[in-house]
mmCIF file of C-alpha atoms in Angstrom:
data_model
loop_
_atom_site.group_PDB
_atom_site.id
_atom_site.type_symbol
_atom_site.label_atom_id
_atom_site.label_comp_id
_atom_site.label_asym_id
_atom_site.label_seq_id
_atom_site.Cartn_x
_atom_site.Cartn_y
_atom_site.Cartn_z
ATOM 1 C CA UNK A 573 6.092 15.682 -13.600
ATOM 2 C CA UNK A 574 9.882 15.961 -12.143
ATOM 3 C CA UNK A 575 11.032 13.451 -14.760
ATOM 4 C CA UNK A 576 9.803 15.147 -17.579
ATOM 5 C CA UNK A 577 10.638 18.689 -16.329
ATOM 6 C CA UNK A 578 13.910 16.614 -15.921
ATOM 7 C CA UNK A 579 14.302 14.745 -19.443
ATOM 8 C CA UNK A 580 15.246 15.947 -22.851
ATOM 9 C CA UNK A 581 11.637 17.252 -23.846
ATOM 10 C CA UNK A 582 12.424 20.179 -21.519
ATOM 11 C CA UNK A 583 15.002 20.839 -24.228
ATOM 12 C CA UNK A 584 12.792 20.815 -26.969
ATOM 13 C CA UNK A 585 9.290 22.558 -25.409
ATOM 14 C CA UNK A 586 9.251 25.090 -22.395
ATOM 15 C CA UNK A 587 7.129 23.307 -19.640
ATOM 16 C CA UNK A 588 5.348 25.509 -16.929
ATOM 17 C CA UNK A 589 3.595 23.749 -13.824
ATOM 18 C CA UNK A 590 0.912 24.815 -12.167
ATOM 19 C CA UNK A 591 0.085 23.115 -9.566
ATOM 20 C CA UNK A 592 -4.193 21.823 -8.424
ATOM 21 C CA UNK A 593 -3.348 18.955 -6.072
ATOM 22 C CA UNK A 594 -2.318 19.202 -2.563
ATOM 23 C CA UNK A 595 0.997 17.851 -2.967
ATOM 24 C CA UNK A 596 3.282 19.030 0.076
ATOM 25 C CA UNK A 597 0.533 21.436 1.084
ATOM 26 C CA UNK A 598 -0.422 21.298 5.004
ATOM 27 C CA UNK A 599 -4.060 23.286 4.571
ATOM 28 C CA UNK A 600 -7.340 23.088 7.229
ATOM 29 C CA UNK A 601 -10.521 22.106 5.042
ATOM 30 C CA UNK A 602 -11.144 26.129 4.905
ATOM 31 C CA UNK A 603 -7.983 26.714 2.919
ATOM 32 C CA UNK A 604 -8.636 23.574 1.146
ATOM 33 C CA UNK A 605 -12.156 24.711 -0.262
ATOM 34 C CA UNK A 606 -10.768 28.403 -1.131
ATOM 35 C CA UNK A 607 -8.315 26.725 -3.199
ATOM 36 C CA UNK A 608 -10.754 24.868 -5.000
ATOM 37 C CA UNK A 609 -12.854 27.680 -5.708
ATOM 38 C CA UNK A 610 -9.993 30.496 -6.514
ATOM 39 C CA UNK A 611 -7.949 27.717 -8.304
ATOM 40 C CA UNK A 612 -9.746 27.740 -12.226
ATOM 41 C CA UNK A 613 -9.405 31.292 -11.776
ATOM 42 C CA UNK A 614 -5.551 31.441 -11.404
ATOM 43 C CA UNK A 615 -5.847 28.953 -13.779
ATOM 44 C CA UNK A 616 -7.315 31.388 -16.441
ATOM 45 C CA UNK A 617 -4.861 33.777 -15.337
ATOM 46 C CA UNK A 618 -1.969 31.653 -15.892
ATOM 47 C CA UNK A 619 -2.818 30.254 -19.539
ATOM 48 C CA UNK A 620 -3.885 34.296 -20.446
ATOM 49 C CA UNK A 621 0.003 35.161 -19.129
ATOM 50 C CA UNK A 622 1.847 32.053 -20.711
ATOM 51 C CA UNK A 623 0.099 31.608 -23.456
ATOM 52 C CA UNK A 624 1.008 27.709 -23.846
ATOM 53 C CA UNK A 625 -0.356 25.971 -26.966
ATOM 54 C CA UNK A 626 -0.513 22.588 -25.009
ATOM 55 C CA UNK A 627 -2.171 21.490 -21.985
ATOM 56 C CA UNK A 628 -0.991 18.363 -19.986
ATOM 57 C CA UNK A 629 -3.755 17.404 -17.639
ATOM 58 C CA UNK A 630 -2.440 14.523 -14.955
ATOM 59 C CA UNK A 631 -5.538 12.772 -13.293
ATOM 60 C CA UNK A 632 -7.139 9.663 -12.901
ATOM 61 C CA UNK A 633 -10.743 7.569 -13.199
ATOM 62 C CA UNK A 634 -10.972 7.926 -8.900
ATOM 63 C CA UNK A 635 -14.281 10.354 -8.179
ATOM 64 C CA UNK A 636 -11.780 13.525 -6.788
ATOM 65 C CA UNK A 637 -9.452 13.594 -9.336
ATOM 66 C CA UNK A 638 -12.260 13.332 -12.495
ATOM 67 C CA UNK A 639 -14.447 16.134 -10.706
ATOM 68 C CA UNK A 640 -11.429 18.066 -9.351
ATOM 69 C CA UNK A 641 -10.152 18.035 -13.029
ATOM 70 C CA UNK A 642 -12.909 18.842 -15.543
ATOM 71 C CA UNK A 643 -13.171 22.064 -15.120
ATOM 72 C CA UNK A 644 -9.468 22.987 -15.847
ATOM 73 C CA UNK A 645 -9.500 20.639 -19.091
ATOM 74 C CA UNK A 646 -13.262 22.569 -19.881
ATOM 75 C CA UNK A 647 -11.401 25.982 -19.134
ATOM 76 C CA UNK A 648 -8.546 25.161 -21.342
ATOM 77 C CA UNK A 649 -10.636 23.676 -24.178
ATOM 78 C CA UNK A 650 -12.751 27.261 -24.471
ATOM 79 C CA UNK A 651 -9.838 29.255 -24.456
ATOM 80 C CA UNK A 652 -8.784 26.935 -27.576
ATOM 81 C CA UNK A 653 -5.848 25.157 -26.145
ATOM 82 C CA UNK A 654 -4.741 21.473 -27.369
ATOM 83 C CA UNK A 655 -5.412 19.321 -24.284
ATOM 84 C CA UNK A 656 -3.190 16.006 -23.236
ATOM 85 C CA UNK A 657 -5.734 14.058 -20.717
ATOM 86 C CA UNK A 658 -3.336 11.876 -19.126
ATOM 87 C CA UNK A 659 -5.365 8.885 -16.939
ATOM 88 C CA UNK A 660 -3.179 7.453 -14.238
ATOM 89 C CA UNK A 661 -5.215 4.630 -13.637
ATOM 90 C CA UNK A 662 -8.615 4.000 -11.824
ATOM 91 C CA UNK A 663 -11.586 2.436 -12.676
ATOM 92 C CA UNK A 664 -12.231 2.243 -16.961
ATOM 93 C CA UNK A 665 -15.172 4.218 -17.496
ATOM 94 C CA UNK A 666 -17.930 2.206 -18.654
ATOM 95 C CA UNK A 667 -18.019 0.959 -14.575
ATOM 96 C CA UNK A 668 -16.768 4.558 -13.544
ATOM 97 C CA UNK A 669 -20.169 6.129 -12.801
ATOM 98 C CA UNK A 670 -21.848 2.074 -12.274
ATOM 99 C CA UNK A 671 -23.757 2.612 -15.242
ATOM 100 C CA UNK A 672 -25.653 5.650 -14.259
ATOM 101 C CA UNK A 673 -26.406 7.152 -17.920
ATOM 102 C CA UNK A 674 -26.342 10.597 -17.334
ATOM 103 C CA UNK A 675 -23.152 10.763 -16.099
ATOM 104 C CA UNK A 676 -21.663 7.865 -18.400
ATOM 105 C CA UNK A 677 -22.698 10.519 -21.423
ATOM 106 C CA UNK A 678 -20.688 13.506 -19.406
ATOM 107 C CA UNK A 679 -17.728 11.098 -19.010
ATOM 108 C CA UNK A 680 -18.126 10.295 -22.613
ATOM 109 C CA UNK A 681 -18.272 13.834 -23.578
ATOM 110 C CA UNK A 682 -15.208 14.538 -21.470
ATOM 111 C CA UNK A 683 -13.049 12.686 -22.838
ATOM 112 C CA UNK A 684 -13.835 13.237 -26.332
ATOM 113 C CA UNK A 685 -12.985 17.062 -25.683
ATOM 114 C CA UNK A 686 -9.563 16.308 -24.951
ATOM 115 C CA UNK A 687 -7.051 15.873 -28.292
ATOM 116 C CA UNK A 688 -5.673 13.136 -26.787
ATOM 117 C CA UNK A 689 -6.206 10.908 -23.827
ATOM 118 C CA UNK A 690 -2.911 8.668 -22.622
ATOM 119 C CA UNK A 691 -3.322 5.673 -21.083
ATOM 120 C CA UNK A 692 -0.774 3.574 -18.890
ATOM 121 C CA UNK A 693 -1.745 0.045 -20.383
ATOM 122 C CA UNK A 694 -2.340 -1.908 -22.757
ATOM 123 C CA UNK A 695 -5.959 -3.775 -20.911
ATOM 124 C CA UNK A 696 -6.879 0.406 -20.409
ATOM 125 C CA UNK A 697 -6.791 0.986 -24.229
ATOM 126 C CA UNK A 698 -9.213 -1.748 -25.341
ATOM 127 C CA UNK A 699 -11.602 -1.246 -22.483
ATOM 128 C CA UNK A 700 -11.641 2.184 -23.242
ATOM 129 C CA UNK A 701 -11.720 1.625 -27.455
ATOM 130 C CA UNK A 702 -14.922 -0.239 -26.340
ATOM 131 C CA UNK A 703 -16.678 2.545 -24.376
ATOM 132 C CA UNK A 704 -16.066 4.912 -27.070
ATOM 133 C CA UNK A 705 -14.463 3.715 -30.253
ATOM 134 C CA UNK A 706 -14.396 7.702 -31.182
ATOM 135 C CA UNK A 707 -11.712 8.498 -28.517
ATOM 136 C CA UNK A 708 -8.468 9.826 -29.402
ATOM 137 C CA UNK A 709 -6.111 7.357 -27.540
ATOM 138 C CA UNK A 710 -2.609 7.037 -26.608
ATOM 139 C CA UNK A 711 -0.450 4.480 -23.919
ATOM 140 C CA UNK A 712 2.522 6.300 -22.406
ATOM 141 C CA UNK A 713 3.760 3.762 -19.724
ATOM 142 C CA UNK A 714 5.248 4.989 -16.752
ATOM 143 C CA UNK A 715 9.037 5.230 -15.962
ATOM 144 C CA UNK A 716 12.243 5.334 -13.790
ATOM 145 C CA UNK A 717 15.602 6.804 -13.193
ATOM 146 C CA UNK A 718 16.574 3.559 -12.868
ATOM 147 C CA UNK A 719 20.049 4.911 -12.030
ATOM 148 C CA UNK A 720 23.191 2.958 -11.485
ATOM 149 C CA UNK A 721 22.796 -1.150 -11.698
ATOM 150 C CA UNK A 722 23.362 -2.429 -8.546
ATOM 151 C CA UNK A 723 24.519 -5.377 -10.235
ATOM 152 C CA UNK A 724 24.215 -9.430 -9.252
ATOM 153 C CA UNK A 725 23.153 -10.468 -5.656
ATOM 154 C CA UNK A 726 24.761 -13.769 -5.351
ATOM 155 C CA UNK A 727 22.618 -16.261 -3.546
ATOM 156 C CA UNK A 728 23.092 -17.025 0.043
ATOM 157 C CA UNK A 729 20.780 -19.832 0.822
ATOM 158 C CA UNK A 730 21.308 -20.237 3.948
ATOM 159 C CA UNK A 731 20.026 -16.541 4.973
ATOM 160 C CA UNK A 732 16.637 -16.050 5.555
ATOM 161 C CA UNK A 733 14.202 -14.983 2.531
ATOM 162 C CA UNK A 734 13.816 -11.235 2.753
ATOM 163 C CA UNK A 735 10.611 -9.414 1.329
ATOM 164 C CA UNK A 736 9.675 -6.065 1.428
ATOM 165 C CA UNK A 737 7.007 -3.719 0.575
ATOM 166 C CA UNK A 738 7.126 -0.335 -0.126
ATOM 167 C CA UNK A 739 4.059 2.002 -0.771
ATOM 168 C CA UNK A 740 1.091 3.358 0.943
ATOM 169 C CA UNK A 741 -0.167 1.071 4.227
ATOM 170 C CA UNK A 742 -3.495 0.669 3.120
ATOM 171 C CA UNK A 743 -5.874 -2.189 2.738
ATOM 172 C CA UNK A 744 -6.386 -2.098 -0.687
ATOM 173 C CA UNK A 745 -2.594 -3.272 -1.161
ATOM 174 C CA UNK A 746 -3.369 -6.334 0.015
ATOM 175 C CA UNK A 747 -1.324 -5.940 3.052
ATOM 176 C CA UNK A 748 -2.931 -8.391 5.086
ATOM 177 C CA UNK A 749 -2.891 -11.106 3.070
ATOM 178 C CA UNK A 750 0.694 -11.006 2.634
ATOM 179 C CA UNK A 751 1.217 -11.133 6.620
ATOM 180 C CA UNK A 752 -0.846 -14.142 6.781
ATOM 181 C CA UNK A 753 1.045 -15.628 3.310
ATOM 182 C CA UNK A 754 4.337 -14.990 5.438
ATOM 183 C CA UNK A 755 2.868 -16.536 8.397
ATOM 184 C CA UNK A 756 1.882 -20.016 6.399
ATOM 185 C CA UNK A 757 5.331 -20.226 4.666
ATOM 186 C CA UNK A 758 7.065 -19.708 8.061
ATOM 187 C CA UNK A 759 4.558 -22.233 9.854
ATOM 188 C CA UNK A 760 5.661 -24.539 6.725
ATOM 189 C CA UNK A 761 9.286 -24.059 7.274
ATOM 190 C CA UNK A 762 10.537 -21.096 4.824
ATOM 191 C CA UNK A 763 12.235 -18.696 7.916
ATOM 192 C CA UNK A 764 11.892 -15.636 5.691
ATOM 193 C CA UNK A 765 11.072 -11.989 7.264
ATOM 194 C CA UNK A 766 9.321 -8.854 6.063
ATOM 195 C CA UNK A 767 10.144 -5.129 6.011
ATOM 196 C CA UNK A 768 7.054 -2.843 5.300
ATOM 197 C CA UNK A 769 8.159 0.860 4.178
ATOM 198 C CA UNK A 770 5.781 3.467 4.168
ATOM 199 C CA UNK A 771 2.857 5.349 6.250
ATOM 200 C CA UNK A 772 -0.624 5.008 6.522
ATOM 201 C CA UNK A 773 -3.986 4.514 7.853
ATOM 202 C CA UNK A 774 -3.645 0.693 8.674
ATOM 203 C CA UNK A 775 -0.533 1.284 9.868
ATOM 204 C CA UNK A 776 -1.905 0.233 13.545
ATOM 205 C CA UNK A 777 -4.191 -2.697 12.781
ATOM 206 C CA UNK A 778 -1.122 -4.277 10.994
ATOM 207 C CA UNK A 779 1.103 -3.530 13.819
ATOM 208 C CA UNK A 780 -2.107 -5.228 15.789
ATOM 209 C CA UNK A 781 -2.126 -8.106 13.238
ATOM 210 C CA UNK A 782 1.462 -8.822 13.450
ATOM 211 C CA UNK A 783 1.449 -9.528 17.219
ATOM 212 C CA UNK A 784 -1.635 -11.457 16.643
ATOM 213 C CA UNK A 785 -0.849 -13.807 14.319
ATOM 214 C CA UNK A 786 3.359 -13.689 16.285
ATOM 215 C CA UNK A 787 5.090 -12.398 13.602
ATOM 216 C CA UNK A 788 7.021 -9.874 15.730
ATOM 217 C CA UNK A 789 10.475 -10.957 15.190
ATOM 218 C CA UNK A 790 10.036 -11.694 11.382
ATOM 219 C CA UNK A 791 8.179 -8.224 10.357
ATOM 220 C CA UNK A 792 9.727 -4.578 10.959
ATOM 221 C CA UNK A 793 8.314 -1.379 10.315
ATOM 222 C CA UNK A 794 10.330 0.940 8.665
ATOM 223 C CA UNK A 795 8.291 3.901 8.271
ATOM 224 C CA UNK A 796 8.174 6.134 4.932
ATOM 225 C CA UNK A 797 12.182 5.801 3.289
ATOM 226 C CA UNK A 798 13.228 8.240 0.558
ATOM 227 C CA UNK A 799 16.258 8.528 -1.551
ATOM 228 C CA UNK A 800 19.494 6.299 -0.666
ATOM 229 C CA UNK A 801 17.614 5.180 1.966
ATOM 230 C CA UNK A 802 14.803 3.836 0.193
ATOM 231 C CA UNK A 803 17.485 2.093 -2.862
ATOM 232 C CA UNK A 804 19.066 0.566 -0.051
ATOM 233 C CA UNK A 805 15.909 -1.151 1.182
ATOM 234 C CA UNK A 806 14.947 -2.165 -2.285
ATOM 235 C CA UNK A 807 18.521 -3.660 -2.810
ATOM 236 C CA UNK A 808 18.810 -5.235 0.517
ATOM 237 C CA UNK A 809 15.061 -7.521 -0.125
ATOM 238 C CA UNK A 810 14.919 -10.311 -2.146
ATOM 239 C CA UNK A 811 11.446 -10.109 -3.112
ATOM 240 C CA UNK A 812 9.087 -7.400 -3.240
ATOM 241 C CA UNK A 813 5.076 -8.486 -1.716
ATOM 242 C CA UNK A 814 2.540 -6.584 -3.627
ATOM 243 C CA UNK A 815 -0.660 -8.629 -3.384
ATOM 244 C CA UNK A 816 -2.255 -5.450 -4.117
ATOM 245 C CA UNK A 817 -6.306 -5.721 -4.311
ATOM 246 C CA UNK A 818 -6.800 -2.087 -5.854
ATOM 247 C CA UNK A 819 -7.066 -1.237 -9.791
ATOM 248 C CA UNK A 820 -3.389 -0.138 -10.321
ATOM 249 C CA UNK A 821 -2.192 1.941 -13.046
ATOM 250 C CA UNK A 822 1.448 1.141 -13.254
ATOM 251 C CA UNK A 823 2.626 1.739 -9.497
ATOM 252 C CA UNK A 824 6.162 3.686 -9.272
ATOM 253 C CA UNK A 825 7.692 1.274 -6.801
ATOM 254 C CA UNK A 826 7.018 -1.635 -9.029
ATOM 255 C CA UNK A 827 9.536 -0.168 -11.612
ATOM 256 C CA UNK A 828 11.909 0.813 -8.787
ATOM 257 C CA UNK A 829 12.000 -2.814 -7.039
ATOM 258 C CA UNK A 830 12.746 -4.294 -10.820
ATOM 259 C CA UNK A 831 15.612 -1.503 -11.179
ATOM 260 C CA UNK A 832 17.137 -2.688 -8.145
ATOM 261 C CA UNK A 833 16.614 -6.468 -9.276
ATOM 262 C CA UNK A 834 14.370 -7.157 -6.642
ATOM 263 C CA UNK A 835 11.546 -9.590 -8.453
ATOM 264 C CA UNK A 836 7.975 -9.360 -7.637
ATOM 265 C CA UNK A 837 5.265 -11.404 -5.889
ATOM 266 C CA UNK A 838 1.906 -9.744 -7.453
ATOM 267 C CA UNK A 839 -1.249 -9.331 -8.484
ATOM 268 C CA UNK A 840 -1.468 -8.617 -12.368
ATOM 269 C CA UNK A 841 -3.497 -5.884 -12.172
ATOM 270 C CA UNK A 842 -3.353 -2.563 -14.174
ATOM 271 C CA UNK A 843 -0.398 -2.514 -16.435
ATOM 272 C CA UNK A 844 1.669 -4.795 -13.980
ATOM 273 C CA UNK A 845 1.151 -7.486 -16.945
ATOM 274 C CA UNK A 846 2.590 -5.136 -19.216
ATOM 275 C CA UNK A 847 6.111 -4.907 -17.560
ATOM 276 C CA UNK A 848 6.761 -8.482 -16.059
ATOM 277 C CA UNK A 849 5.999 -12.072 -17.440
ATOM 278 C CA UNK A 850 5.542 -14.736 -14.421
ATOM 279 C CA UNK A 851 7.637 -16.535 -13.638
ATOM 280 C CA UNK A 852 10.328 -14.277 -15.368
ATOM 281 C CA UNK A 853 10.662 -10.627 -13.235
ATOM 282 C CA UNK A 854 8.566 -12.644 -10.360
ATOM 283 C CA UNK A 855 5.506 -14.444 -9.598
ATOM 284 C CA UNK A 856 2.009 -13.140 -10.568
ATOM 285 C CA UNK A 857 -0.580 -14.238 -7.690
ATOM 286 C CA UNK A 858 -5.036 -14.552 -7.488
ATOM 287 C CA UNK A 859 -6.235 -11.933 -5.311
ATOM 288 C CA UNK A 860 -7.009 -12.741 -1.714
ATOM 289 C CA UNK A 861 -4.704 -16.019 -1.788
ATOM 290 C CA UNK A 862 -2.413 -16.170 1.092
ATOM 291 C CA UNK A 863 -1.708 -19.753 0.227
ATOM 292 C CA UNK A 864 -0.324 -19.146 -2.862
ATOM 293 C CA UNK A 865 1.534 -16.602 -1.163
ATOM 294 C CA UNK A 866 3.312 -18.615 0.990
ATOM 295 C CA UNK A 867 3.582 -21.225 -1.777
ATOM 296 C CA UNK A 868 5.653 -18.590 -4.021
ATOM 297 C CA UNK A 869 7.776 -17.499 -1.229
ATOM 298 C CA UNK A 870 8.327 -21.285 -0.406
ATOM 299 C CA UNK A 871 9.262 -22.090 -3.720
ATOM 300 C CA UNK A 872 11.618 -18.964 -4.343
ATOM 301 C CA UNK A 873 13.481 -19.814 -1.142
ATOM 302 C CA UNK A 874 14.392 -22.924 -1.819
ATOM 303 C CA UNK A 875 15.792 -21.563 -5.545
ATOM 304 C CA UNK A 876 18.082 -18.644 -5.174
ATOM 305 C CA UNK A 877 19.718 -19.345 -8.547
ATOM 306 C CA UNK A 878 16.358 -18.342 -10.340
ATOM 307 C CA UNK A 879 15.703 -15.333 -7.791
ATOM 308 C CA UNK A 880 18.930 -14.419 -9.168
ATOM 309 C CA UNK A 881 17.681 -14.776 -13.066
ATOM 310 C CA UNK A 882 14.723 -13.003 -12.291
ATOM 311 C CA UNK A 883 16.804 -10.075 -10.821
ATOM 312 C CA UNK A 884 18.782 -9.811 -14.037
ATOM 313 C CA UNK A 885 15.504 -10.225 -16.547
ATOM 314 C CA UNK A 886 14.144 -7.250 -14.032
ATOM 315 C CA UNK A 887 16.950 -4.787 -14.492
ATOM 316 C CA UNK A 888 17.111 -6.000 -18.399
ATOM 317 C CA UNK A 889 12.797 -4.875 -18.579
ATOM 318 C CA UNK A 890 13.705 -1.437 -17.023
ATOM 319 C CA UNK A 891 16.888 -0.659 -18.970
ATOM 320 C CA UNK A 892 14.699 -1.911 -21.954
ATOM 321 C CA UNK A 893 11.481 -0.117 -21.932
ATOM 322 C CA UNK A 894 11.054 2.156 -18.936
ATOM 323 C CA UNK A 895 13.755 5.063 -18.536
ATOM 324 C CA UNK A 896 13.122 8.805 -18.726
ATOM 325 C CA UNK A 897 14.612 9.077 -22.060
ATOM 326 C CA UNK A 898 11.747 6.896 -23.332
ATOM 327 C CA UNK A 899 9.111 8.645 -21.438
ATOM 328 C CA UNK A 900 10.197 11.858 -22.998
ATOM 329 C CA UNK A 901 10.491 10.802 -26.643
ATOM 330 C CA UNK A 902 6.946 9.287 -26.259
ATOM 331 C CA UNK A 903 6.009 12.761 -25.159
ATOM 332 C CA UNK A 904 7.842 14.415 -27.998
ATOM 333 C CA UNK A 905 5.874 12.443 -30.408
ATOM 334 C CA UNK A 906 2.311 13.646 -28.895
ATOM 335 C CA UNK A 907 3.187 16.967 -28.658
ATOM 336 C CA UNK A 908 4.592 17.350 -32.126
ATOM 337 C CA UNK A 909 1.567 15.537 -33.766
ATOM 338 C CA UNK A 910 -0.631 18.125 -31.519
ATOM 339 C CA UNK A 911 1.030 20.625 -32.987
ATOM 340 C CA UNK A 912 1.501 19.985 -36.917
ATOM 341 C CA UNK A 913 -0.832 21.704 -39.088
ATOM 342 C CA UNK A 914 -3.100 19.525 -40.369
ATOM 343 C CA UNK A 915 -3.648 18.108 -43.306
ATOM 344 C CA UNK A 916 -4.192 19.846 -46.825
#
């Protein structure tokens, strides 16, 4: 939302946020629920005071965001706005609701009330052309300031390998398997270390895992980095671990590690395989593989000249195919074919 409010499209169309997520809001579970209920309400309010001829729905196919959000794309849709029901990834919904066909048809009937629904990949768009061939689709990638370029890192290759991760400390990123991929390269040899950035609920069981399998002096905990801080740490790694076991969309940090020419060790799930080629911006990995982990990082240590290829090819991608400026124009053309009369 802050890149668009951001880009060029705020030139062109005046673009009001209001806000149904939590986002930066500390609330008990009683606040929580009143906002829930009072929320469609303001809601109303709002669209009756701004009048906006376009609304820009942000959600995804997880079971809080679909539920949270129908009712504000069903409010907007009887007071006869144009709706844009952007998906940021999630499950594709002929497994969304496991089959169940009462509320398949709902989903179905949800998203063919919006004017438009925009996708993040290219795998999203046929999966859902084959639930409903009827849909009104769209893929909108996500994107970056990728700022300045930080320019080469000349290989040292004598210095140990450094990987990082940056995101959420969950499970789901595949978190563990990339300790125990770190611990087989260094029991093979490869003396390469790990920073992990970011918060979470298995922030302790890694910290528990770590002593357990004696990677102490090779893994450091950096807690949640922002700004300069957090380009420095993507700048500083030679290799991003993102084994990640969930259904991605196209994950933020991804982009930002590829801006900073820091390749990629990853599962190609989501729209990964839409940004980066293996073996080109980094090395795409089976889920729940820690061998092949520890394979990759072996075989990247012992060739800095191609980490430093892959760096280049990385920034080349963003500069390519993934700034604001892009983001916005593929906005611009949405919005304007919302809003042309139709045809005589």
């Amino acid at each position: 939302m802050n890149q668009l409010f951001h880009s060029s499209l705020s030139q062109d169309y005046k673009l009001v946020h209001f806000q149904v997520g939590s986002e930066g809001r500390n609330e008990s579970r009683l606040h929580k629920l009143l906002r829930f209920a009072w929320s469609p309400v303001q809601f109303v309010q709002a669209m009756r005071r701004q009048r906006p001829q376009i609304v820009h729905i942000n959600t995804s196919m997880e079971w809080r965001s679909y539920w949270r959000d129908i009712v504000y794309l069903l409010l907007a849709k009887a007071m006869g706005k144009r709706v844009v029901y952007q998906v940021h990834g999630g499950a594709l919904p002929q497994v969304f609701f496991n089959g169940k066909p009462l509320l398949t048809g709902l989903l179905r009937r949800v998203l063919r009330a919006a004017d438009v629904v925009v996708l993040l990949a290219q795998c999203e768009l046929q999966g859902y052309r084959d639930f409903d061939p009827a849909l009104a689709l769209d893929v909108i990638p996500n994107a970056i300031d990728a700022g300045s370029d930080p320019g080469d890192r000349p290989p040292v290759p004598q210095r140990p390998l450094s990987l990082v991760y940056v995101g959420r400390l969950a499970e789901s990123k595949g978190l563990f398997d990339l300790l125990e991929g770190l611990r087989l390269a260094r029991a093979a040899g490869v003396q390469a270390t790990l920073a992990l950035a970011g918060s979470g609920p298995q922030e302790a069981a890694l910290r528990e895992r770590v002593a357990g399998l004696g990677l102490q002096e090779a893994v450091r905990f950096l807690g949640p980095v922002f700004g300069a801080e957090k380009e420095a740490v993507w700048r500083q790694a030679d290799l991003f671990g993102f084994p990640t076991l969930h259904q991605e969309g196209l994950p933020y940090a991804l982009l930002e590690s590829m801006a900073a020419r820091t390749p990629v060790l990853v599962c190609p799930v989501g729209a990964i395989a839409d940004v980066m080629q293996d073996g080109v911006h980094g090395v795409f990995l089976p889920r729940r593989n820690p061998q092949a982990l520890a394979d990759a990082i072996a075989r990247l240590d012992g060739d800095r000249a191609l980490l430093l290829r892959m760096g280049q090819a990385c920034r080349e991608r963003i500069e390519s195919a993934y700034t604001v400026e892009r983001l916005a124009q593929d906005f611009r053309r949405v919005y304007r074919a919302l809003l042309a009369p139709p045809a005589v």
